[in-house]
């Protein structure tokens, strides 16, 4: 039991972080507005939110790049504001921009990072060689990074965060601006990485990415975590499942609506053409069976009938009142 | 991306270590210096610019202006060499400003700042890079000067002292520029501003014309201009002060070597800690 307790103990703990900026000639921006977050050891937590929600600011505070105006944050019990020199040797960080030196080769970049983690000359070179192989960077090994694709730079940057075996890995929007193929490649790398038990905090504006990669999702909006839980927990938090019917004829609409209303936990939705109707229900399969039995009894003909669970999109919309969709062009580079 | 591989962290997981002691300080400084040396090697424009520009200046001034500017008691070539040396190394120290601004913009400083390295290391490496570029420029200018007929009229040791003083002054100025680069954050602005400030500073001085040829307001400015002190110090140490130069009226020009040394100490004493502090606070926006 003790082991279990230790395992679940928060490894990264942020309490009430506040960080404000005052841009020239503009009102004060509260980038973090009382953000609290708890990341258990050995798990992957995604900080999910739209642009400007405070994700990067949160990562910067946790990785000792900036200090919060108020609130506290610890990694393995070490205070990020005052014990930075003890935290930096144990974390790996891959920022939003691939922070690689354009004029150095892939190998030289990784070797340099190893030397600055104080691995020693020999160990740094060996590790750089290993990472080049593991991340499929042979092409970039002996050529200056200048001229390589965004995906390749990101991989070198990520490899840089793994030059040591970090106890905590921070990934700030690891796939923003990547083409779909590079994104899948990056997911593949991250998935294999987290299988080894590294504690990961990643930020993303993509619901799918959080769903795919993270054990825990913290939804962040306007500098606050507004919900945290597993993907399933979040989905069920906004009400169970939905039963959806699609009718052959709109003439059956009224009676179908009546059936749905009697099963639903809220008022049913009806599409503009009156032929697609849906309602949220408390227990999905039982409700679906009962709905189907009654439609059959009344001779209502159906094209389709089914149950669907809420998507993270629905979760986001319900929690924040606005969609999580962001203009990708803005960030893509 | 398709082949199956081991997970990255399976292989002999290396462990990071915080910076400790003088050994790490030297090592961190060397690693970041090496980064800048590689850059000089890979981006030849810097090297070409820093060697061709001084050659061009030496040739332009010794052949184009030599005929029209009359220096009583001296040859114009002898007179202007110290001025060209000073101008070149002062401009050479501005790379640190734009390079720090660029690194900040690219997020490379963020990367460095999350590593357990000595917080002065990046600045040490950067200013060392400038020092090397300036040393190369100096060597090229000395050689070109000799070819066009410039001569050291003092001792070898004094000439070495002159070169050391020029390079040290520029090195200290690099720390100032590095601080400004991180404060201004834009490599373009820092480039333009240093141009706007350094051009008048080097031209309204005794670098290219004798002070007594300037109209009074400019002459007063030039007398207290630190670049004038640097030029005067180098000129004295090289033994290139024209015989009929009137005794300077400002204290700084009466004691140019001391003035430059004080300037170097002041710049380093103020801007090494200031730039280090700044480095520990900046991050991309």
XYZ file of C-alpha atoms in Angstrom:
618
model
C 0.000 0.000 0.000
C 2.816 2.356 0.893
C 4.235 1.963 -2.580
C 0.907 2.889 -4.097
C 0.670 5.998 -1.977
C 4.174 7.125 -2.943
C 3.383 6.430 -6.561
C 0.336 8.648 -6.535
C 2.007 11.423 -4.599
C 2.080 14.664 -6.524
C 5.449 15.147 -8.111
C 4.740 18.559 -9.537
C 2.542 20.682 -7.351
C 1.448 24.204 -8.192
C -0.737 26.181 -5.830
C -2.447 29.431 -6.727
C 0.130 30.703 -9.187
C -0.422 34.270 -10.329
C 1.618 35.992 -13.004
C 0.704 39.340 -14.494
C 2.213 41.249 -17.372
C 1.776 44.873 -18.259
C 2.261 45.301 -21.988
C 3.035 48.855 -23.093
C -0.120 50.886 -23.511
C -2.388 47.965 -22.704
C -4.265 46.818 -19.619
C -2.662 44.304 -17.242
C -2.719 40.725 -18.516
C -3.236 38.037 -15.902
C -1.395 35.228 -17.665
C -1.795 33.023 -14.606
C -4.746 33.772 -12.385
C -4.577 31.378 -9.457
C -3.440 28.282 -11.319
C -3.283 25.119 -9.226
C -2.082 21.854 -10.644
C -1.008 18.496 -9.373
C 0.936 15.967 -11.426
C 1.455 12.508 -9.891
C 4.807 10.777 -10.346
C 5.101 8.647 -13.448
C 2.054 10.056 -15.204
C 1.492 12.176 -18.255
C -0.559 15.269 -17.626
C -1.718 17.485 -20.432
C -2.359 21.147 -19.891
C -5.085 21.715 -22.447
C -6.248 25.134 -23.483
C -6.492 27.633 -26.310
C -3.839 30.190 -27.248
C -3.279 32.696 -24.510
C -4.775 30.474 -21.823
C -1.544 30.594 -19.814
C -0.042 27.215 -20.735
C 3.390 28.485 -21.710
C 3.533 30.849 -18.751
C 2.783 27.919 -16.439
C 5.573 25.853 -18.005
C 7.970 28.781 -17.727
C 7.254 29.158 -14.032
C 7.696 25.420 -13.438
C 10.931 25.240 -15.432
C 12.452 28.163 -13.464
C 12.470 30.526 -16.462
C 10.234 33.097 -14.808
C 9.033 33.630 -11.258
C 5.372 33.910 -10.364
C 4.076 37.046 -8.653
C 2.468 34.889 -5.997
C 1.657 31.275 -5.255
C 4.052 28.364 -4.903
C 5.215 25.521 -7.090
C 7.391 22.537 -6.282
C 8.959 19.702 -8.210
C 9.840 16.709 -6.042
C 9.463 19.023 -3.075
C 11.925 21.582 -4.469
C 10.674 25.159 -4.744
C 10.917 26.359 -8.347
C 11.386 29.965 -7.252
C 14.294 29.437 -4.869
C 15.796 26.026 -5.637
C 16.268 26.364 -9.373
C 19.848 25.145 -9.305
C 18.672 21.848 -7.789
C 15.754 21.506 -10.188
C 17.593 22.204 -13.444
C 19.794 19.072 -13.315
C 16.720 16.808 -13.099
C 14.358 18.321 -15.684
C 14.235 18.177 -19.449
C 12.482 20.957 -21.343
C 11.390 21.198 -24.934
C 9.906 24.613 -25.572
C 7.334 25.866 -27.991
C 9.992 27.030 -30.434
C 12.591 24.493 -31.427
C 15.481 26.059 -29.543
C 18.325 24.643 -31.568
C 21.372 26.492 -32.821
C 20.990 26.819 -36.573
C 24.709 26.903 -37.228
C 25.490 23.757 -35.284
C 24.861 20.278 -36.608
C 22.325 18.000 -34.933
C 25.170 16.209 -33.211
C 26.867 19.407 -32.039
C 23.603 20.710 -30.607
C 23.028 17.572 -28.538
C 26.675 17.290 -27.524
C 26.603 20.903 -26.316
C 23.492 20.279 -24.214
C 25.136 17.184 -22.701
C 28.236 19.159 -21.776
C 26.101 21.841 -20.156
C 24.329 19.164 -18.079
C 27.929 18.312 -17.063
C 27.872 14.770 -18.349
C 31.527 15.039 -19.341
C 32.990 15.080 -22.842
C 32.926 11.348 -23.503
C 29.478 10.671 -22.068
C 28.031 13.683 -23.911
C 29.311 12.454 -27.255
C 28.062 8.945 -26.599
C 24.636 10.186 -25.574
C 24.402 12.498 -28.595
C 25.203 9.563 -30.874
C 22.548 7.408 -29.185
C 19.904 10.100 -29.496
C 20.723 10.733 -33.149
C 19.988 7.091 -33.799
C 16.930 6.841 -31.592
C 15.292 9.904 -33.074
C 16.073 9.090 -36.682
C 18.291 12.127 -37.023
C 21.139 10.566 -38.951
C 20.431 12.996 -41.758
C 20.929 15.968 -39.437
C 23.891 14.474 -37.635
C 26.673 16.200 -39.502
C 24.871 19.032 -41.217
C 23.999 22.407 -39.738
C 20.403 22.482 -38.543
C 19.756 25.475 -40.806
C 17.651 24.247 -43.677
C 16.026 21.339 -41.904
C 12.246 20.972 -41.661
C 10.217 22.026 -38.636
C 9.634 18.394 -37.725
C 13.339 17.625 -37.759
C 14.142 20.657 -35.593
C 11.481 19.644 -33.104
C 12.971 16.197 -32.894
C 16.438 17.623 -32.231
C 14.915 19.906 -29.614
C 13.064 17.016 -27.978
C 16.220 14.910 -28.079
C 17.925 17.836 -26.312
C 15.406 17.531 -23.485
C 16.342 13.836 -23.183
C 20.100 14.180 -23.141
C 19.825 13.288 -19.497
C 17.211 10.879 -18.210
C 14.986 13.623 -16.824
C 12.840 12.938 -13.793
C 10.351 15.389 -15.236
C 9.921 16.185 -18.878
C 8.205 19.392 -19.937
C 6.884 19.548 -23.481
C 5.393 22.884 -24.461
C 3.133 22.385 -27.478
C 5.324 19.653 -28.945
C 3.391 19.464 -32.194
C 2.144 23.000 -32.822
C 3.006 24.060 -36.337
C 3.927 20.565 -37.503
C 2.343 18.917 -40.512
C 0.068 15.930 -39.753
C 2.707 13.343 -40.598
C 5.345 14.908 -38.360
C 2.712 15.220 -35.653
C 2.024 11.493 -35.747
C 5.741 10.835 -35.627
C 6.078 13.060 -32.585
C 3.169 11.294 -30.863
C 4.875 7.997 -31.525
C 8.061 9.238 -29.858
C 6.242 10.678 -26.867
C 4.139 7.546 -26.398
C 7.226 5.342 -26.318
C 8.885 7.739 -23.957
C 6.095 7.802 -21.417
C 5.929 4.012 -21.451
C 9.220 4.119 -19.535
C 7.624 5.945 -16.624
C 8.959 9.463 -17.038
C 6.723 12.089 -15.435
C 5.569 14.326 -18.243
C 3.788 17.644 -18.299
C 2.812 18.608 -21.811
C 0.785 21.513 -23.071
C -1.404 21.382 -26.107
C -4.216 23.187 -27.812
C -5.335 19.985 -29.533
C -7.982 17.916 -27.785
C -7.029 14.859 -29.763
C -3.435 15.164 -28.656
C -4.385 15.367 -24.981
C -6.725 12.408 -25.442
C -4.020 10.338 -27.154
C -1.050 11.059 -24.945
C -2.180 11.980 -21.458
C -3.354 10.042 -18.438
C -4.650 13.208 -16.875
C -5.939 16.333 -18.536
C -6.014 19.732 -16.874
C -8.238 22.113 -18.794
C -6.843 25.616 -18.570
C -8.579 28.822 -19.520
C -7.743 32.442 -18.629
C -4.837 31.395 -16.425
C -6.770 28.911 -14.278
C -7.218 25.164 -14.290
C -10.957 24.813 -14.628
C -11.122 21.009 -14.540
C -8.708 18.145 -14.078
C -9.232 14.435 -14.537
C -8.847 11.589 -16.969
C -10.331 11.996 -20.396
C -13.195 9.693 -19.357
C -13.812 11.529 -16.131
C -14.002 14.831 -17.935
C -16.365 13.448 -20.528
C -18.724 11.961 -17.980
C -18.553 15.125 -15.895
C -20.703 16.895 -18.424
C -23.460 14.331 -18.364
C -23.564 10.779 -19.620
C -24.199 9.652 -23.129
C -26.412 10.781 -25.916
C -28.967 8.697 -27.797
C -29.395 9.811 -31.370
C -32.047 8.760 -33.888
C -32.220 9.526 -37.540
C -35.655 9.210 -39.063
C -36.650 8.075 -42.522
C -39.586 10.428 -42.566
C -40.016 13.753 -40.819
C -43.676 12.861 -40.260
C -42.528 10.655 -37.348
C -40.705 13.534 -35.726
C -43.320 14.397 -33.121
C -43.812 10.889 -31.799
C -40.060 10.165 -31.784
C -39.496 13.360 -29.877
C -42.030 12.264 -27.317
C -40.209 8.960 -26.804
C -36.846 10.682 -26.426
C -38.244 13.212 -23.970
C -39.436 10.431 -21.717
C -35.919 8.919 -21.579
C -33.798 12.046 -21.492
C -32.175 13.926 -18.651
C -32.626 17.197 -20.543
C -34.666 18.538 -23.440
C -33.967 16.710 -26.744
C -32.235 18.433 -29.664
C -33.850 18.396 -33.067
C -32.028 19.104 -36.307
C -33.310 21.680 -38.789
C -34.740 19.042 -41.126
C -36.611 17.421 -38.176
C -35.017 14.078 -38.974
C -32.092 13.870 -36.565
C -33.037 13.898 -32.919
C -30.879 13.434 -29.873
C -31.096 13.539 -26.118
C -28.675 13.042 -23.247
C -29.467 10.019 -21.108
C -28.319 8.740 -17.729
C -27.596 5.125 -18.631
C -26.850 4.729 -22.294
C -27.362 1.111 -23.352
C -30.590 0.583 -21.354
C -32.062 3.821 -22.640
C -31.140 2.949 -26.218
C -32.814 -0.465 -25.946
C -35.952 1.029 -24.501
C -36.057 3.790 -27.114
C -35.704 1.243 -29.900
C -38.436 -0.979 -28.461
C -40.851 1.951 -28.356
C -40.057 3.267 -31.829
C -40.612 -0.200 -33.212
C -43.901 -0.510 -31.335
C -45.076 2.755 -32.891
C -43.838 1.782 -36.332
C -41.336 4.614 -36.635
C -38.867 3.818 -39.410
C -35.210 4.598 -38.670
C -32.196 5.145 -40.871
C -29.908 4.928 -37.919
C -29.951 4.806 -34.180
C -27.059 4.983 -31.813
C -25.370 6.096 -28.711
C -22.582 8.566 -28.569
C -20.324 9.757 -25.809
C -19.367 13.408 -25.443
C -16.128 14.451 -27.087
C -13.501 16.575 -25.425
C -14.794 19.330 -27.666
C -18.124 19.132 -25.880
C -16.289 19.170 -22.565
C -14.387 22.251 -23.528
C -17.433 24.044 -24.766
C -19.396 23.224 -21.638
C -16.588 24.227 -19.290
C -15.517 27.446 -20.921
C -18.496 28.519 -22.919
C -16.298 28.796 -25.992
C -14.851 26.284 -28.399
C -11.251 25.191 -28.075
C -10.704 25.465 -31.788
C -7.861 27.803 -32.635
C -6.593 29.334 -35.779
C -3.622 27.192 -36.631
C -2.150 29.669 -39.076
C -1.459 31.981 -36.186
C 1.046 29.635 -34.624
C 2.190 27.578 -37.532
C 5.631 28.503 -38.698
C 9.733 7.195 -37.993
C 8.498 3.755 -38.903
C 11.157 1.412 -37.612
C 10.821 -0.046 -34.166
C 13.417 1.142 -31.773
C 14.234 1.002 -28.139
C 12.672 3.679 -26.050
C 15.154 6.503 -25.688
C 15.571 6.406 -21.936
C 16.470 2.710 -21.773
C 20.040 3.282 -22.782
C 22.464 4.049 -19.955
C 20.428 6.907 -18.518
C 22.832 9.777 -17.915
C 22.257 12.036 -14.932
C 22.663 15.802 -14.967
C 24.689 17.657 -12.384
C 24.485 21.212 -11.163
C 27.316 23.611 -11.899
C 29.974 23.543 -9.200
C 33.291 25.274 -8.837
C 35.804 26.848 -11.125
C 36.215 23.741 -13.287
C 32.580 23.832 -14.393
C 32.769 27.582 -14.914
C 35.676 27.147 -17.319
C 34.017 24.184 -18.997
C 30.645 25.965 -19.422
C 32.403 29.066 -20.730
C 34.451 27.021 -23.158
C 31.402 25.090 -24.451
C 29.525 28.296 -25.214
C 32.652 29.909 -26.668
C 33.064 26.899 -28.944
C 29.485 27.398 -30.119
C 30.415 30.917 -31.245
C 33.666 29.767 -32.835
C 31.747 27.218 -34.905
C 29.400 29.999 -35.948
C 32.312 32.170 -37.110
C 33.574 29.215 -39.110
C 30.180 28.314 -40.629
C 28.941 31.829 -41.351
C 31.859 33.234 -43.283
C 30.122 36.600 -43.855
C 31.130 37.632 -40.353
C 34.762 36.837 -40.961
C 34.795 38.317 -44.446
C 33.134 41.476 -43.191
C 35.431 41.802 -40.213
C 38.564 41.400 -42.300
C 37.588 43.174 -45.520
C 36.062 46.195 -43.855
C 39.227 47.210 -41.980
C 41.347 46.622 -45.098
C 38.974 48.851 -47.027
C 39.152 51.534 -44.341
C 42.931 51.471 -44.222
C 43.139 51.795 -48.007
C 40.416 54.445 -48.303
C 41.831 56.678 -45.635
C 45.458 56.293 -46.598
C 44.914 56.917 -50.299
C 41.714 58.943 -50.648
C 41.921 61.334 -47.714
C 45.664 61.375 -47.187
C 46.080 64.053 -49.836
C 43.416 66.384 -48.538
C 43.880 66.211 -44.783
C 47.038 67.888 -43.626
C 48.537 66.777 -40.341
C 51.258 69.169 -39.235
C 54.400 67.248 -38.398
C 53.165 63.841 -39.466
C 52.058 61.628 -42.284
C 48.264 61.122 -42.409
C 48.665 57.336 -42.685
C 50.555 57.262 -39.404
C 47.957 59.498 -37.837
C 44.798 57.626 -38.796
C 45.835 54.020 -38.155
C 45.053 54.262 -34.421
C 41.706 55.795 -35.390
C 40.853 52.953 -37.745
C 41.899 50.357 -35.168
C 39.679 51.952 -32.549
C 36.716 52.331 -34.869
C 36.922 48.737 -36.049
C 37.126 47.124 -32.620
C 34.396 49.367 -31.217
C 32.064 48.288 -34.014
C 33.252 44.695 -33.608
C 31.935 44.661 -30.057
C 28.368 45.201 -31.238
C 27.922 41.573 -32.375
C 27.280 40.598 -28.770
C 24.257 42.880 -28.708
C 22.528 41.531 -31.794
C 23.564 37.944 -31.049
C 22.063 38.000 -27.546
C 18.866 39.587 -28.891
C 18.678 36.930 -31.611
C 19.265 34.057 -29.163
C 16.565 35.452 -26.933
C 14.152 35.674 -29.838
C 14.946 32.135 -31.014
C 14.342 30.634 -27.575
C 17.943 29.447 -27.303
C 18.399 31.440 -24.118
C 15.356 29.623 -22.703
C 17.047 26.336 -23.488
C 20.295 27.438 -21.835
C 18.458 28.758 -18.816
C 16.791 25.417 -18.121
C 20.204 23.707 -18.115
C 22.223 23.449 -14.900
C 24.989 25.641 -16.275
C 26.763 28.651 -14.830
C 24.611 31.722 -15.506
C 27.565 33.774 -16.808
C 28.685 31.082 -19.251
C 26.600 32.136 -22.239
C 27.783 35.729 -21.865
C 31.386 34.651 -21.417
C 31.141 32.589 -24.588
C 29.473 35.408 -26.486
C 31.972 38.101 -25.480
C 34.854 35.713 -26.143
C 33.480 35.315 -29.657
C 33.636 39.088 -30.159
C 37.133 39.153 -28.725
C 38.278 36.583 -31.256
C 36.673 38.425 -34.163
C 38.320 41.641 -33.022
C 41.672 39.940 -32.596
C 41.451 38.680 -36.168
C 40.475 42.151 -37.391
C 43.407 43.648 -35.486
C 45.861 41.228 -37.045
C 44.543 41.991 -40.519
C 44.670 45.734 -39.929
C 48.203 45.638 -38.516
C 49.373 43.742 -41.566
C 47.564 46.050 -43.995
C 48.927 49.052 -42.144
C 52.476 47.835 -42.495
C 51.959 47.264 -46.192
C 50.711 50.812 -46.820
C 53.611 52.265 -44.866
C 52.406 52.709 -41.319
C 55.141 52.186 -38.739
C 55.291 51.708 -34.988
C 57.577 54.497 -33.688
C 57.730 53.205 -30.122
C 58.900 49.910 -28.637
C 57.521 46.457 -29.339
C 56.128 46.227 -25.821
C 54.301 49.520 -26.141
C 52.773 48.356 -29.408
C 51.600 45.159 -27.703
C 50.131 47.280 -24.924
C 48.282 49.372 -27.515
C 46.752 46.287 -29.124
C 45.845 44.839 -25.716
C 44.210 48.113 -24.676
C 42.143 48.275 -27.887
C 40.979 44.669 -27.531
C 40.218 44.980 -23.823
C 38.205 48.139 -24.355
C 36.155 46.403 -27.056
C 35.767 43.317 -24.851
C 34.349 45.415 -22.017
C 32.056 47.173 -24.492
C 30.810 43.731 -25.615
C 29.400 43.182 -22.123
C 27.579 46.517 -22.369
C 26.211 45.526 -25.768
C 25.180 42.058 -24.521
C 23.202 43.706 -21.737
C 21.577 46.127 -24.188
C 20.798 43.283 -26.613
C 18.874 41.394 -23.937
C 17.096 44.566 -22.824
C 16.072 45.768 -26.279
C 15.284 42.200 -27.480
C 15.307 43.077 -31.173
C 18.466 42.289 -33.154
C 17.456 44.845 -35.806
C 16.928 47.677 -33.342
C 20.155 46.959 -31.521
C 22.041 46.977 -34.826
C 20.547 50.250 -35.987
C 20.904 51.966 -32.645
C 24.518 50.945 -32.193
C 25.194 52.261 -35.672
C 23.481 55.556 -34.844
C 25.390 55.944 -31.587
C 28.785 54.621 -32.616
C 29.111 56.460 -35.901
C 29.066 59.962 -34.394
C 31.099 58.669 -31.464
C 33.897 57.469 -33.728
C 33.715 60.346 -36.215
C 33.361 63.233 -33.743
C 36.666 62.281 -32.209
C 40.353 62.562 -32.905
C 40.231 59.288 -34.872
C 40.413 60.751 -38.360
C 41.078 64.483 -37.924
C 43.168 66.505 -35.473
C 41.036 67.985 -32.696
C 42.044 71.576 -33.359
C 40.498 71.349 -36.828
C 37.005 70.875 -35.331
C 34.569 73.742 -34.606
C 34.443 74.508 -30.866
C 31.238 72.621 -29.798
C 32.331 69.487 -31.642
C 35.867 69.868 -30.327
C 34.629 69.961 -26.726
C 32.503 66.865 -27.370
C 35.455 65.126 -28.995
C 37.807 65.962 -26.140
C 35.653 64.096 -23.629
C 34.572 61.369 -26.046
C 35.833 58.006 -24.716
C 36.713 56.970 -28.259
C 39.103 59.936 -28.433
C 40.813 58.704 -25.284
C 41.111 55.228 -26.785
C 42.528 56.613 -30.035
C 44.903 58.927 -28.173
C 46.099 56.084 -25.946
C 46.755 53.807 -28.927
C 48.392 56.637 -30.860
C 50.731 57.419 -27.970
C 51.633 53.776 -27.398
C 52.346 53.243 -31.103
C 54.423 56.466 -31.079
C 52.222 57.982 -33.797
C 51.345 61.296 -32.143
C 52.271 64.050 -34.619
C 55.191 66.159 -33.427
C 53.347 69.476 -33.620
C 50.178 68.386 -31.781
C 49.219 70.995 -29.167
C 48.920 69.769 -25.578
C 45.315 68.515 -25.090
C 43.162 70.552 -22.715
C 40.970 67.791 -21.258
C 42.182 65.534 -18.429
C 40.999 62.470 -20.313
C 43.254 63.222 -23.262
C 46.151 64.248 -21.060
C 45.961 60.804 -19.396
C 44.502 58.663 -22.173
C 45.858 55.253 -21.086
C 44.637 55.738 -17.533
C 41.275 56.992 -18.808
C 40.821 53.924 -21.006
C 41.831 51.595 -18.175
C 39.328 53.263 -15.860
C 36.697 52.969 -18.603
C 37.397 49.249 -19.028
C 37.209 48.585 -15.280
C 34.009 50.616 -14.944
C 32.277 48.903 -17.872
C 33.180 45.442 -16.579
C 32.369 46.226 -12.951
C 28.943 47.530 -13.886
C 27.906 45.410 -16.829
C 29.208 41.923 -15.974
C 26.874 41.689 -12.960
C 24.106 43.607 -14.721
C 24.193 41.395 -17.819
C 24.390 38.234 -15.701
C 21.380 39.361 -13.695
C 19.502 40.200 -16.869
C 20.359 36.812 -18.353
C 18.858 35.077 -15.303
C 15.575 36.888 -15.848
C 14.927 36.991 -19.578
C 12.808 34.578 -21.557
C 11.132 34.608 -24.959
C 7.823 36.365 -25.325
